[in-house]
Amino acid sequence: MKKIMITGALGQIGSELTVKLREIYGSNNVLATDIRKTESTVVNSGPFELLDVLEADRMYTLAKDFGADTMIHMAALLSATAEAKPLLAWNLNMGGLVNALETSRDLGLQLFSPSSIGAFGPSTPKQNTPQDTLQRPTTMYGVNKVAGELLCDYYFEKFGVDTRGVRFPGLISYDTPPGGGTTDYAVDIYYKALEQGKYTSYIKQGTYMDMMYMPDALQAIVDLMEADGSKLIHRNAFNVTAMSFEPEQIAVSIRKHIPNFELSYDVDPIRQAIADSWPNAIDASAAKDEWDFKAQYDLDTMTKDMLEKLSLKLNKND
Ligand code: AKB
């Protein structure tokens, strides 16, 4: 990775990834793009262009003019929004990916495109979910992710595009809030713990899902993209995870810092159904074996860092 173009750069992952990549590779070597423009570090700290990922010609021209050798394609609708707007999700998630693949094919770019634990479904083994297993998701997001994994494999096999990707779990960060995901409760809970001392979860007690702290997710992207391609067997869909917990466990972790924190429930049937169709805990051993994936943060170290960073952020905004 030397000249990198990012789509969806103002989203939850993109906004922190852009900053990290600019630190590693130099500000002028990372072109951030998004469908909107905001007063933000991403826009102000290096090159930025407006891009709707459905505009294939503009995507191609921007990548060509920038001299990109790498595309990191983050623009997508997340699981809950995709379930509410399935046709839009199909068009945007698949159309954007096809354009990213075609641009990468024409210009010889290396391409990162994220999959998700959403690529699994109710018939997938729930515990220690294997890397290679049944994938019959029942959500539009899951359908998009499985199709995306296969399409990326196809472009590698057929056209030699150096496609790479991981199945991300829920990602937790203090910088940019996620939007429209099923796992978003695990971010909201920290904001509400600091602001109100209590949180009402839309995910039911006892519902386990895989999660990861954002610094580990960003490092995973860099490590996979820098990995020796000849060692990658599962190049587009590596299971990665750092922890698996249910709402009560995150509450216990928060109470180590905010002893009176209260957790209650008002379950959202749509997001609960999505969560119920996903694994409880996936097996990330293929990522460890093939490119040395490892996560630094567990639930308690993440909670400590989240609460410290978030209180600084929230106090600053007072
Ligand atoms: C979501 O909940 O949609 C995402 C995911 C796990 O892919 N965070």
PDB file of C-alpha atoms in Angstrom, residues 84-286:
ATOM      1  CA  ALA A  84     -35.364  -1.712   6.597  1.00  0.00           C
ATOM      2  CA  LYS A  85     -34.395  -0.828   2.992  1.00  0.00           C
ATOM      3  CA  PRO A  86     -33.482  -4.125   1.311  1.00  0.00           C
ATOM      4  CA  LEU A  87     -33.563  -2.960  -2.305  1.00  0.00           C
ATOM      5  CA  LEU A  88     -31.455   0.101  -1.551  1.00  0.00           C
ATOM      6  CA  ALA A  89     -29.041  -2.183   0.326  1.00  0.00           C
ATOM      7  CA  TRP A  90     -28.764  -4.573  -2.601  1.00  0.00           C
ATOM      8  CA  ASN A  91     -28.170  -1.731  -5.048  1.00  0.00           C
ATOM      9  CA  LEU A  92     -25.690   0.172  -2.912  1.00  0.00           C
ATOM     10  CA  ASN A  93     -23.791  -2.706  -1.296  1.00  0.00           C
ATOM     11  CA  MET A  94     -23.479  -4.785  -4.452  1.00  0.00           C
ATOM     12  CA  GLY A  95     -23.302  -1.908  -6.985  1.00  0.00           C
ATOM     13  CA  GLY A  96     -20.593  -0.138  -4.975  1.00  0.00           C
ATOM     14  CA  LEU A  97     -18.572  -3.337  -4.663  1.00  0.00           C
ATOM     15  CA  VAL A  98     -18.836  -4.170  -8.372  1.00  0.00           C
ATOM     16  CA  ASN A  99     -17.589  -0.671  -9.209  1.00  0.00           C
ATOM     17  CA  ALA A 100     -14.700  -1.047  -6.751  1.00  0.00           C
ATOM     18  CA  LEU A 101     -13.823  -4.448  -8.259  1.00  0.00           C
ATOM     19  CA  GLU A 102     -13.983  -3.146 -11.834  1.00  0.00           C
ATOM     20  CA  THR A 103     -11.870  -0.086 -10.983  1.00  0.00           C
ATOM     21  CA  SER A 104      -9.351  -2.373  -9.266  1.00  0.00           C
ATOM     22  CA  ARG A 105      -9.304  -4.707 -12.262  1.00  0.00           C
ATOM     23  CA  ASP A 106      -8.789  -1.888 -14.784  1.00  0.00           C
ATOM     24  CA  LEU A 107      -6.108  -0.102 -12.760  1.00  0.00           C
ATOM     25  CA  GLY A 108      -4.415  -3.127 -11.149  1.00  0.00           C
ATOM     26  CA  LEU A 109      -5.274  -2.064  -7.590  1.00  0.00           C
ATOM     27  CA  GLN A 110      -5.137  -4.160  -4.443  1.00  0.00           C
ATOM     28  CA  LEU A 111      -8.643  -4.112  -2.936  1.00  0.00           C
ATOM     29  CA  PHE A 112      -9.877  -4.457   0.650  1.00  0.00           C
ATOM     30  CA  SER A 113     -13.580  -5.035   1.139  1.00  0.00           C
ATOM     31  CA  PRO A 114     -15.073  -5.943   4.530  1.00  0.00           C
ATOM     32  CA  SER A 115     -17.398  -8.864   5.095  1.00  0.00           C
ATOM     33  CA  SER A 116     -19.096  -9.466   8.455  1.00  0.00           C
ATOM     34  CA  ILE A 117     -20.345 -12.027  10.951  1.00  0.00           C
ATOM     35  CA  GLY A 118     -23.622 -11.158   9.188  1.00  0.00           C
ATOM     36  CA  ALA A 119     -22.491 -13.504   6.390  1.00  0.00           C
ATOM     37  CA  PHE A 120     -23.578 -16.373   8.660  1.00  0.00           C
ATOM     38  CA  GLY A 121     -27.133 -17.510   9.318  1.00  0.00           C
ATOM     39  CA  PRO A 122     -29.287 -19.597  11.667  1.00  0.00           C
ATOM     40  CA  SER A 123     -28.044 -22.913  10.243  1.00  0.00           C
ATOM     41  CA  THR A 124     -24.376 -21.958  10.872  1.00  0.00           C
ATOM     42  CA  PRO A 125     -22.788 -23.564  13.970  1.00  0.00           C
ATOM     43  CA  LYS A 126     -23.149 -20.919  16.700  1.00  0.00           C
ATOM     44  CA  GLN A 127     -20.173 -21.770  18.925  1.00  0.00           C
ATOM     45  CA  ASN A 128     -16.608 -21.516  17.676  1.00  0.00           C
ATOM     46  CA  THR A 129     -18.045 -20.914  14.191  1.00  0.00           C
ATOM     47  CA  PRO A 130     -15.537 -22.401  11.732  1.00  0.00           C
ATOM     48  CA  GLN A 131     -13.853 -20.398   8.997  1.00  0.00           C
ATOM     49  CA  ASP A 132     -15.384 -22.652   6.344  1.00  0.00           C
ATOM     50  CA  THR A 133     -18.961 -23.592   7.192  1.00  0.00           C
ATOM     51  CA  LEU A 134     -22.611 -23.286   6.203  1.00  0.00           C
ATOM     52  CA  GLN A 135     -23.549 -19.738   5.108  1.00  0.00           C
ATOM     53  CA  ARG A 136     -27.284 -19.313   4.586  1.00  0.00           C
ATOM     54  CA  PRO A 137     -27.936 -15.813   6.047  1.00  0.00           C
ATOM     55  CA  THR A 138     -31.554 -14.693   6.406  1.00  0.00           C
ATOM     56  CA  THR A 139     -30.877 -10.935   6.214  1.00  0.00           C
ATOM     57  CA  MET A 140     -30.343  -8.732   3.156  1.00  0.00           C
ATOM     58  CA  TYR A 141     -27.044  -7.569   4.687  1.00  0.00           C
ATOM     59  CA  GLY A 142     -25.960 -11.203   4.994  1.00  0.00           C
ATOM     60  CA  VAL A 143     -26.977 -11.950   1.424  1.00  0.00           C
ATOM     61  CA  ASN A 144     -24.883  -8.958   0.294  1.00  0.00           C
ATOM     62  CA  LYS A 145     -21.900 -10.088   2.358  1.00  0.00           C
ATOM     63  CA  VAL A 146     -21.907 -13.686   1.103  1.00  0.00           C
ATOM     64  CA  ALA A 147     -22.313 -12.487  -2.486  1.00  0.00           C
ATOM     65  CA  GLY A 148     -19.499  -9.976  -1.888  1.00  0.00           C
ATOM     66  CA  GLU A 149     -17.148 -12.644  -0.506  1.00  0.00           C
ATOM     67  CA  LEU A 150     -17.815 -14.841  -3.542  1.00  0.00           C
ATOM     68  CA  LEU A 151     -17.482 -11.969  -5.995  1.00  0.00           C
ATOM     69  CA  CYS A 152     -14.117 -10.969  -4.528  1.00  0.00           C
ATOM     70  CA  ASP A 153     -12.943 -14.603  -4.779  1.00  0.00           C
ATOM     71  CA  TYR A 154     -14.133 -14.634  -8.390  1.00  0.00           C
ATOM     72  CA  TYR A 155     -12.224 -11.446  -9.323  1.00  0.00           C
ATOM     73  CA  PHE A 156      -9.081 -12.917  -7.776  1.00  0.00           C
ATOM     74  CA  GLU A 157      -9.391 -16.287  -9.506  1.00  0.00           C
ATOM     75  CA  LYS A 158     -10.632 -14.991 -12.853  1.00  0.00           C
ATOM     76  CA  PHE A 159      -8.844 -11.655 -13.258  1.00  0.00           C
ATOM     77  CA  GLY A 160      -6.004 -11.825 -10.736  1.00  0.00           C
ATOM     78  CA  VAL A 161      -7.247  -8.826  -8.698  1.00  0.00           C
ATOM     79  CA  ASP A 162      -5.496  -8.879  -5.297  1.00  0.00           C
ATOM     80  CA  THR A 163      -8.725  -8.838  -3.283  1.00  0.00           C
ATOM     81  CA  ARG A 164      -8.577  -9.221   0.519  1.00  0.00           C
ATOM     82  CA  GLY A 165     -11.120  -9.008   3.345  1.00  0.00           C
ATOM     83  CA  VAL A 166     -12.232 -10.028   6.823  1.00  0.00           C
ATOM     84  CA  ARG A 167     -15.548 -10.894   8.451  1.00  0.00           C
ATOM     85  CA  PHE A 168     -15.733  -8.106  10.998  1.00  0.00           C
ATOM     86  CA  PRO A 169     -17.654  -8.579  14.234  1.00  0.00           C
ATOM     87  CA  GLY A 170     -19.374  -5.599  15.921  1.00  0.00           C
ATOM     88  CA  LEU A 171     -16.845  -2.747  16.107  1.00  0.00           C
ATOM     89  CA  ILE A 172     -16.658  -0.480  19.135  1.00  0.00           C
ATOM     90  CA  SER A 173     -15.127   2.989  18.973  1.00  0.00           C
ATOM     91  CA  TYR A 174     -15.270   6.362  20.703  1.00  0.00           C
ATOM     92  CA  ASP A 175     -14.585   8.493  17.631  1.00  0.00           C
ATOM     93  CA  THR A 176     -17.369   8.173  15.035  1.00  0.00           C
ATOM     94  CA  PRO A 177     -20.626   6.461  16.107  1.00  0.00           C
ATOM     95  CA  PRO A 178     -21.805   3.585  13.914  1.00  0.00           C
ATOM     96  CA  GLY A 179     -25.130   3.922  12.122  1.00  0.00           C
ATOM     97  CA  GLY A 180     -27.712   1.283  11.385  1.00  0.00           C
ATOM     98  CA  GLY A 181     -25.936  -1.803  12.746  1.00  0.00           C
ATOM     99  CA  THR A 182     -27.269  -4.550  15.014  1.00  0.00           C
ATOM    100  CA  THR A 183     -24.193  -4.431  17.236  1.00  0.00           C
ATOM    101  CA  ASP A 184     -24.419  -0.631  17.763  1.00  0.00           C
ATOM    102  CA  TYR A 185     -25.823  -1.140  21.290  1.00  0.00           C
ATOM    103  CA  ALA A 186     -22.309  -2.033  22.423  1.00  0.00           C
ATOM    104  CA  VAL A 187     -21.196   1.498  21.476  1.00  0.00           C
ATOM    105  CA  ASP A 188     -24.310   3.394  22.680  1.00  0.00           C
ATOM    106  CA  ILE A 189     -24.049   1.772  26.102  1.00  0.00           C
ATOM    107  CA  TYR A 190     -20.761   3.591  26.836  1.00  0.00           C
ATOM    108  CA  TYR A 191     -22.154   6.994  25.800  1.00  0.00           C
ATOM    109  CA  LYS A 192     -25.270   6.519  27.969  1.00  0.00           C
ATOM    110  CA  ALA A 193     -23.235   5.147  30.890  1.00  0.00           C
ATOM    111  CA  LEU A 194     -21.264   8.396  30.994  1.00  0.00           C
ATOM    112  CA  GLU A 195     -24.124  10.752  30.136  1.00  0.00           C
ATOM    113  CA  GLN A 196     -26.995   9.203  32.150  1.00  0.00           C
ATOM    114  CA  GLY A 197     -25.578   6.384  34.288  1.00  0.00           C
ATOM    115  CA  LYS A 198     -28.044   3.976  32.703  1.00  0.00           C
ATOM    116  CA  TYR A 199     -28.862   2.294  29.393  1.00  0.00           C
ATOM    117  CA  THR A 200     -31.865   0.541  27.853  1.00  0.00           C
ATOM    118  CA  SER A 201     -30.699  -2.238  25.563  1.00  0.00           C
ATOM    119  CA  TYR A 202     -32.590  -3.158  22.396  1.00  0.00           C
ATOM    120  CA  ILE A 203     -30.707  -6.487  22.433  1.00  0.00           C
ATOM    121  CA  LYS A 204     -32.007  -9.151  24.828  1.00  0.00           C
ATOM    122  CA  GLN A 205     -30.112 -10.366  27.890  1.00  0.00           C
ATOM    123  CA  GLY A 206     -28.137 -13.514  27.048  1.00  0.00           C
ATOM    124  CA  THR A 207     -27.558 -12.625  23.374  1.00  0.00           C
ATOM    125  CA  TYR A 208     -23.890 -13.234  22.594  1.00  0.00           C
ATOM    126  CA  MET A 209     -22.186 -11.590  19.632  1.00  0.00           C
ATOM    127  CA  ASP A 210     -18.549 -11.204  18.587  1.00  0.00           C
ATOM    128  CA  MET A 211     -17.012  -7.760  19.038  1.00  0.00           C
ATOM    129  CA  MET A 212     -13.712  -5.952  18.542  1.00  0.00           C
ATOM    130  CA  TYR A 213     -12.263  -2.601  19.633  1.00  0.00           C
ATOM    131  CA  MET A 214     -11.557  -0.256  16.722  1.00  0.00           C
ATOM    132  CA  PRO A 215      -7.736  -0.061  17.156  1.00  0.00           C
ATOM    133  CA  ASP A 216      -7.590  -3.849  16.656  1.00  0.00           C
ATOM    134  CA  ALA A 217      -9.872  -3.655  13.611  1.00  0.00           C
ATOM    135  CA  LEU A 218      -7.699  -0.978  11.974  1.00  0.00           C
ATOM    136  CA  GLN A 219      -4.521  -2.938  12.675  1.00  0.00           C
ATOM    137  CA  ALA A 220      -6.146  -6.042  11.181  1.00  0.00           C
ATOM    138  CA  ILE A 221      -6.800  -4.172   7.920  1.00  0.00           C
ATOM    139  CA  VAL A 222      -3.199  -2.921   7.709  1.00  0.00           C
ATOM    140  CA  ASP A 223      -1.767  -6.345   8.607  1.00  0.00           C
ATOM    141  CA  LEU A 224      -3.898  -8.222   6.095  1.00  0.00           C
ATOM    142  CA  MET A 225      -3.131  -5.754   3.296  1.00  0.00           C
ATOM    143  CA  GLU A 226       0.606  -5.959   4.040  1.00  0.00           C
ATOM    144  CA  ALA A 227       0.593  -9.766   4.386  1.00  0.00           C
ATOM    145  CA  ASP A 228       2.396 -12.036   1.931  1.00  0.00           C
ATOM    146  CA  GLY A 229      -0.344 -12.844  -0.616  1.00  0.00           C
ATOM    147  CA  SER A 230       1.111 -16.290  -1.355  1.00  0.00           C
ATOM    148  CA  LYS A 231       0.238 -17.368   2.221  1.00  0.00           C
ATOM    149  CA  LEU A 232      -3.448 -16.367   1.989  1.00  0.00           C
ATOM    150  CA  ILE A 233      -5.858 -19.234   1.468  1.00  0.00           C
ATOM    151  CA  HIS A 234      -9.028 -17.506   2.715  1.00  0.00           C
ATOM    152  CA  ARG A 235      -8.205 -14.166   1.162  1.00  0.00           C
ATOM    153  CA  ASN A 236     -11.621 -12.463   1.208  1.00  0.00           C
ATOM    154  CA  ALA A 237     -13.420 -13.643   4.268  1.00  0.00           C
ATOM    155  CA  PHE A 238     -11.213 -14.214   7.293  1.00  0.00           C
ATOM    156  CA  ASN A 239     -13.097 -14.667  10.561  1.00  0.00           C
ATOM    157  CA  VAL A 240     -11.664 -12.103  13.025  1.00  0.00           C
ATOM    158  CA  THR A 241     -12.811 -11.425  16.576  1.00  0.00           C
ATOM    159  CA  ALA A 242     -11.472 -10.198  19.896  1.00  0.00           C
ATOM    160  CA  MET A 243     -14.263 -11.089  22.324  1.00  0.00           C
ATOM    161  CA  SER A 244     -17.813 -12.351  22.586  1.00  0.00           C
ATOM    162  CA  PHE A 245     -20.212 -11.004  25.211  1.00  0.00           C
ATOM    163  CA  GLU A 246     -23.864 -10.438  26.043  1.00  0.00           C
ATOM    164  CA  PRO A 247     -25.299  -7.164  27.424  1.00  0.00           C
ATOM    165  CA  GLU A 248     -24.994  -8.136  31.124  1.00  0.00           C
ATOM    166  CA  GLN A 249     -21.268  -8.758  30.747  1.00  0.00           C
ATOM    167  CA  ILE A 250     -20.574  -5.333  29.265  1.00  0.00           C
ATOM    168  CA  ALA A 251     -22.617  -3.838  32.148  1.00  0.00           C
ATOM    169  CA  VAL A 252     -20.434  -5.696  34.686  1.00  0.00           C
ATOM    170  CA  SER A 253     -17.338  -4.334  32.961  1.00  0.00           C
ATOM    171  CA  ILE A 254     -18.742  -0.754  33.010  1.00  0.00           C
ATOM    172  CA  ARG A 255     -19.639  -1.053  36.738  1.00  0.00           C
ATOM    173  CA  LYS A 256     -15.933  -1.501  37.525  1.00  0.00           C
ATOM    174  CA  HIS A 257     -15.670   2.228  36.671  1.00  0.00           C
ATOM    175  CA  ILE A 258     -19.271   3.470  37.194  1.00  0.00           C
ATOM    176  CA  PRO A 259     -20.544   1.337  40.104  1.00  0.00           C
ATOM    177  CA  ASN A 260     -24.166   2.548  39.940  1.00  0.00           C
ATOM    178  CA  PHE A 261     -24.604   1.922  36.230  1.00  0.00           C
ATOM    179  CA  GLU A 262     -28.063   0.462  35.483  1.00  0.00           C
ATOM    180  CA  LEU A 263     -28.985  -1.736  32.537  1.00  0.00           C
ATOM    181  CA  SER A 264     -32.576  -2.371  31.466  1.00  0.00           C
ATOM    182  CA  TYR A 265     -34.151  -3.840  28.329  1.00  0.00           C
ATOM    183  CA  ASP A 266     -36.640  -2.770  25.661  1.00  0.00           C
ATOM    184  CA  VAL A 267     -35.995  -5.363  22.947  1.00  0.00           C
ATOM    185  CA  ASP A 268     -36.292  -4.347  19.283  1.00  0.00           C
ATOM    186  CA  PRO A 269     -37.689  -7.465  17.534  1.00  0.00           C
ATOM    187  CA  ILE A 270     -36.055  -6.633  14.198  1.00  0.00           C
ATOM    188  CA  ARG A 271     -32.523  -6.185  15.475  1.00  0.00           C
ATOM    189  CA  GLN A 272     -32.995  -9.070  17.946  1.00  0.00           C
ATOM    190  CA  ALA A 273     -33.965 -11.390  15.081  1.00  0.00           C
ATOM    191  CA  ILE A 274     -30.841 -10.348  13.190  1.00  0.00           C
ATOM    192  CA  ALA A 275     -28.660 -10.959  16.269  1.00  0.00           C
ATOM    193  CA  ASP A 276     -30.303 -14.347  16.871  1.00  0.00           C
ATOM    194  CA  SER A 277     -29.410 -15.426  13.334  1.00  0.00           C
ATOM    195  CA  TRP A 278     -25.689 -14.665  13.884  1.00  0.00           C
ATOM    196  CA  PRO A 279     -23.018 -16.769  15.634  1.00  0.00           C
ATOM    197  CA  ASN A 280     -22.321 -16.471  19.372  1.00  0.00           C
ATOM    198  CA  ALA A 281     -18.550 -16.718  18.960  1.00  0.00           C
ATOM    199  CA  ILE A 282     -16.490 -17.306  15.824  1.00  0.00           C
ATOM    200  CA  ASP A 283     -13.159 -19.084  15.384  1.00  0.00           C
ATOM    201  CA  ALA A 284     -10.401 -16.773  14.098  1.00  0.00           C
ATOM    202  CA  SER A 285      -7.645 -19.385  13.815  1.00  0.00           C
ATOM    203  CA  ALA A 286      -7.325 -19.178   9.997  1.00  0.00           C
TER     204      ALA A 286
END
